[in-house]
Amino acid sequence: MRRDRLAPSQLKGPDMAKVAFIGLGVMGFPMAGHLVTKGGHEVTVYNRTAAKAQAWAETFGGRAAPTPAEAAAGQDFVMACVGNDDDLRAVTTGADGAFGAMSRGAIFVDHTTASAEVARELDAAASKAGFHFIDAPVSGGQAGAENGVLTVMCGGRPEDFAKAEPVIGAYARMCKLLGPAGSGQLTKMVNQICIAGLVEGLSEGIHFAKKAGLDVNAVIDTISKGAAQSWQMENRHKTMNDGKYDFGFAVEWMRKDLSICLAEARRNGASLPVTALVDTFYAEVEKMGGRRWDTSSLLARLER
């Protein structure tokens, strides 16, 4: 939906900030839009594909910048949501990266799902340069981004979080500080570990119900009122039962996240046998052609 354009003077208020948003994928595009439509902020965007940044600017009335550095210059906050650790380094400390142009006292908020290691690395670089860093991965998927109801898990300093939280609130239903730099990424790992086991359990339950000749929808309607209830059960059981997987959080993205979880577990000594097993199941789904299928496609593996 196009937003009626307003002059900056019409948007300005006591809570308005100058914000840059780097990365306009399926998550970043609507998140940046909420900063304008719900937050009333003055927003500049950067995307690796310039046409997408221009399309965003035409839709929301903001400004597109040709590099991360130009997007970040003079901003109060710089948000990012890119693919992985390497992408994040490229748009922050790489050539024409945001870190080379940020103002002293500004705050960089990273919504990428990345490693805790890179979060701590960028926090140290930001501190050295005189600005601040918060790692803030999100949960809620594309629908959560589009509806502005994401869960945001943050790591950083309390005083920086207090300043950033109202801005993040434009697209968040829940936003919490979990500890120092890296804590947001570690919490996102916990989130993905829990989801992996839940989806496999739900897949096996539906598979079992079918083999037993039960009415799957009636079964789920019953057990979802008890201890087995979960977001995955409520939101995915019907599409799973219908064999529909062409939407939602992609298998390849989940495998990226689980690889981060397993790497961190090797560092901290945590035992993740179920997570490791589910990751191998997702690898099988990829071999079935399901790289971009929704993560609930674990059921498809059982029904081959």
Short mmCIF file of C-alpha atoms in Angstrom, two decimals, residues 16-236:
data_model
loop_
_atom_site.label_atom_id
_atom_site.label_comp_id
_atom_site.label_asym_id
_atom_site.label_seq_id
_atom_site.Cartn_x
_atom_site.Cartn_y
_atom_site.Cartn_z
CA MET A 16 11.06 11.67 15.42
CA ALA A 17 14.54 10.42 14.61
CA LYS A 18 16.76 10.30 11.55
CA VAL A 19 17.10 6.62 10.71
CA ALA A 20 18.89 4.61 8.04
CA PHE A 21 17.84 1.07 7.14
CA ILE A 22 20.30 -1.22 5.34
CA GLY A 23 18.92 -4.34 3.65
CA LEU A 24 15.47 -4.45 2.07
CA GLY A 25 14.68 -8.14 1.76
CA VAL A 26 11.37 -9.74 2.71
CA MET A 27 11.96 -8.59 6.30
CA GLY A 28 13.75 -5.28 5.87
CA PHE A 29 11.42 -3.76 3.28
CA PRO A 30 8.32 -3.73 5.52
CA MET A 31 10.33 -3.03 8.69
CA ALA A 32 11.77 0.11 7.15
CA GLY A 33 8.29 1.05 5.99
CA HIS A 34 6.92 0.86 9.54
CA LEU A 35 9.59 3.31 10.66
CA VAL A 36 7.88 5.86 8.43
CA THR A 37 4.21 4.93 8.66
CA LYS A 38 4.05 4.02 12.35
CA GLY A 39 7.14 5.70 13.77
CA GLY A 40 6.98 8.95 11.82
CA HIS A 41 10.76 8.89 11.38
CA GLU A 42 12.83 10.38 8.58
CA VAL A 43 14.21 7.28 6.85
CA THR A 44 17.02 6.71 4.35
CA VAL A 45 17.51 3.22 2.90
CA TYR A 46 20.25 1.27 1.20
CA ASN A 47 19.96 -2.05 -0.61
CA ARG A 48 22.52 -3.97 -2.64
CA THR A 49 20.02 -3.99 -5.51
CA ALA A 50 19.48 -0.27 -6.00
CA ALA A 51 16.14 -0.74 -7.79
CA LYS A 52 14.62 -2.18 -4.64
CA ALA A 53 15.79 0.81 -2.58
CA GLN A 54 14.27 3.14 -5.15
CA ALA A 55 11.01 1.19 -5.10
CA TRP A 56 10.92 1.48 -1.31
CA ALA A 57 11.52 5.24 -1.50
CA GLU A 58 8.72 5.64 -4.02
CA THR A 59 6.36 3.62 -1.83
CA PHE A 60 7.10 5.26 1.51
CA GLY A 61 8.42 8.68 0.59
CA GLY A 62 11.88 8.18 2.10
CA ARG A 63 15.29 8.53 0.46
CA ALA A 64 17.49 5.91 -1.20
CA ALA A 65 21.27 6.12 -0.78
CA PRO A 66 23.86 4.54 -3.12
CA THR A 67 26.11 3.12 -0.37
CA PRO A 68 25.76 2.05 3.28
CA ALA A 69 28.10 4.91 4.24
CA GLU A 70 25.94 7.54 2.58
CA ALA A 71 22.82 6.05 4.15
CA ALA A 72 24.40 6.13 7.63
CA ALA A 73 25.93 9.60 7.51
CA GLY A 74 24.28 12.01 9.94
CA GLN A 75 21.71 9.50 11.21
CA ASP A 76 20.66 9.01 14.84
CA PHE A 77 20.07 5.29 14.27
CA VAL A 78 21.20 2.84 11.60
CA MET A 79 19.29 -0.42 11.32
CA ALA A 80 20.46 -3.40 9.28
CA CYS A 81 18.89 -6.69 8.22
CA VAL A 82 21.12 -8.61 5.82
CA GLY A 83 21.96 -12.24 5.12
CA ASN A 84 24.85 -13.47 7.25
CA ASP A 85 28.10 -12.55 9.04
CA ASP A 86 29.96 -11.77 5.81
CA ASP A 87 27.14 -9.60 4.47
CA LEU A 88 27.02 -7.78 7.79
CA ARG A 89 30.76 -7.09 7.77
CA ALA A 90 30.49 -5.84 4.19
CA VAL A 91 27.86 -3.20 5.03
CA THR A 92 29.51 -2.12 8.29
CA THR A 93 33.29 -2.28 8.19
CA GLY A 94 33.77 -3.01 4.47
CA ALA A 95 34.42 -0.53 1.67
CA ASP A 96 31.79 2.25 1.83
CA GLY A 97 30.47 0.59 4.99
CA ALA A 98 28.21 2.34 7.47
CA PHE A 99 30.76 2.32 10.31
CA GLY A 100 33.03 4.68 8.41
CA ALA A 101 30.36 7.39 8.28
CA MET A 102 28.39 7.10 11.52
CA SER A 103 28.20 10.04 13.89
CA ARG A 104 29.60 9.88 17.40
CA GLY A 105 26.84 8.85 19.79
CA ALA A 106 24.70 7.25 17.05
CA ILE A 107 23.36 3.72 17.53
CA PHE A 108 23.69 0.83 15.08
CA VAL A 109 20.95 -1.82 15.51
CA ASP A 110 21.60 -5.11 13.73
CA HIS A 111 18.54 -7.26 12.98
CA THR A 112 20.51 -9.87 11.02
CA THR A 113 20.49 -13.41 12.39
CA ALA A 114 24.25 -13.81 12.73
CA SER A 115 26.84 -15.17 15.13
CA ALA A 116 27.42 -13.87 18.64
CA GLU A 117 31.07 -13.59 17.62
CA VAL A 118 30.40 -10.99 14.91
CA ALA A 119 28.11 -9.08 17.28
CA ARG A 120 30.91 -8.74 19.82
CA GLU A 121 33.38 -7.84 17.06
CA LEU A 122 31.17 -5.04 15.75
CA ASP A 123 30.34 -3.81 19.24
CA ALA A 124 34.07 -3.39 19.90
CA ALA A 125 34.57 -1.58 16.56
CA ALA A 126 31.64 0.74 17.27
CA SER A 127 32.88 1.59 20.75
CA LYS A 128 36.34 2.37 19.41
CA ALA A 129 34.82 4.74 16.84
CA GLY A 130 32.62 6.53 19.38
CA PHE A 131 29.17 5.19 18.58
CA HIS A 132 27.09 2.27 19.87
CA PHE A 133 25.97 -1.19 18.76
CA ILE A 134 22.99 -3.42 19.58
CA ASP A 135 22.56 -6.91 18.19
CA ALA A 136 18.81 -7.39 17.73
CA PRO A 137 17.80 -10.47 15.72
CA VAL A 138 14.08 -10.94 15.19
CA SER A 139 11.49 -13.71 15.22
CA GLY A 140 8.09 -13.68 13.58
CA GLY A 141 8.95 -14.18 9.93
CA GLN A 142 7.76 -12.24 6.92
CA ALA A 143 4.21 -11.97 8.27
CA GLY A 144 5.50 -10.54 11.54
CA ALA A 145 7.57 -7.98 9.66
CA GLU A 146 4.68 -6.98 7.41
CA ASN A 147 2.27 -6.66 10.35
CA GLY A 148 4.80 -4.92 12.61
CA VAL A 149 4.58 -7.55 15.36
CA LEU A 150 8.10 -8.99 15.50
CA THR A 151 9.82 -10.28 18.62
CA VAL A 152 13.21 -8.56 18.95
CA MET A 153 15.98 -10.07 21.10
CA CYS A 154 18.65 -7.53 22.02
CA GLY A 155 22.20 -7.50 23.29
CA GLY A 156 23.97 -4.30 24.29
CA ARG A 157 24.20 -1.58 26.92
CA PRO A 158 21.05 -0.65 28.86
CA GLU A 159 21.42 3.07 28.10
CA ASP A 160 21.67 2.40 24.34
CA PHE A 161 18.75 -0.01 24.44
CA ALA A 162 16.59 2.57 26.22
CA LYS A 163 17.17 4.99 23.33
CA ALA A 164 16.66 2.42 20.59
CA GLU A 165 13.63 0.57 21.96
CA PRO A 166 11.04 3.25 20.99
CA VAL A 167 12.36 3.26 17.42
CA ILE A 168 12.38 -0.55 17.19
CA GLY A 169 8.83 -0.44 18.53
CA ALA A 170 7.58 0.65 15.09
CA TYR A 171 7.77 -3.00 13.98
CA ALA A 172 7.97 -4.96 17.25
CA ARG A 173 5.39 -6.49 19.54
CA MET A 174 8.06 -7.62 22.00
CA CYS A 175 11.51 -6.07 22.43
CA LYS A 176 13.77 -7.09 25.31
CA LEU A 177 17.37 -6.58 26.38
CA LEU A 178 18.90 -9.94 27.30
CA GLY A 179 22.43 -8.90 28.26
CA PRO A 180 25.64 -7.49 26.74
CA ALA A 181 26.61 -7.60 23.08
CA GLY A 182 25.99 -11.04 21.60
CA SER A 183 23.12 -11.87 23.96
CA GLY A 184 20.49 -11.13 21.33
CA GLN A 185 22.12 -13.54 18.89
CA LEU A 186 22.47 -16.22 21.56
CA THR A 187 18.78 -15.85 22.41
CA LYS A 188 17.84 -16.17 18.74
CA MET A 189 19.83 -19.42 18.71
CA VAL A 190 17.71 -20.69 21.61
CA ASN A 191 14.62 -19.71 19.62
CA GLN A 192 15.72 -21.69 16.55
CA ILE A 193 16.79 -24.70 18.63
CA CYS A 194 13.31 -24.84 20.16
CA ILE A 195 11.57 -24.40 16.82
CA ALA A 196 13.58 -27.18 15.18
CA GLY A 197 12.43 -29.75 17.73
CA LEU A 198 8.84 -28.49 17.70
CA VAL A 199 8.48 -28.71 13.93
CA GLU A 200 9.91 -32.23 13.80
CA GLY A 201 7.61 -33.33 16.63
CA LEU A 202 4.58 -31.80 14.91
CA SER A 203 5.57 -33.43 11.61
CA GLU A 204 5.87 -36.83 13.25
CA GLY A 205 2.55 -36.34 15.07
CA ILE A 206 0.67 -35.48 11.87
CA HIS A 207 2.40 -38.34 10.04
CA PHE A 208 1.40 -40.76 12.80
CA ALA A 209 -2.20 -39.50 12.84
CA LYS A 210 -2.51 -40.07 9.09
CA LYS A 211 -1.08 -43.59 9.32
CA ALA A 212 -3.51 -44.32 12.18
CA GLY A 213 -6.47 -43.24 10.05
CA LEU A 214 -7.38 -40.27 12.24
CA ASP A 215 -8.90 -36.97 11.12
CA VAL A 216 -5.81 -34.76 11.42
CA ASN A 217 -7.69 -31.47 11.76
CA ALA A 218 -9.97 -32.92 14.45
CA VAL A 219 -6.96 -34.30 16.32
CA ILE A 220 -5.11 -30.99 16.22
CA ASP A 221 -8.23 -29.05 17.20
CA THR A 222 -8.39 -31.25 20.30
CA ILE A 223 -4.76 -31.48 21.38
CA SER A 224 -4.02 -27.81 20.65
CA LYS A 225 -6.16 -26.98 23.67
CA GLY A 226 -3.76 -28.88 25.91
CA ALA A 227 -0.07 -29.22 26.68
CA ALA A 228 0.90 -29.99 23.06
CA GLN A 229 -0.14 -26.52 21.87
CA SER A 230 2.44 -24.40 20.04
CA TRP A 231 2.63 -21.56 17.51
CA GLN A 232 3.72 -24.07 14.90
CA MET A 233 0.72 -26.27 15.60
CA GLU A 234 -1.75 -23.38 15.47
CA ASN A 235 -0.31 -21.78 12.34
CA ARG A 236 1.08 -24.63 10.27
#
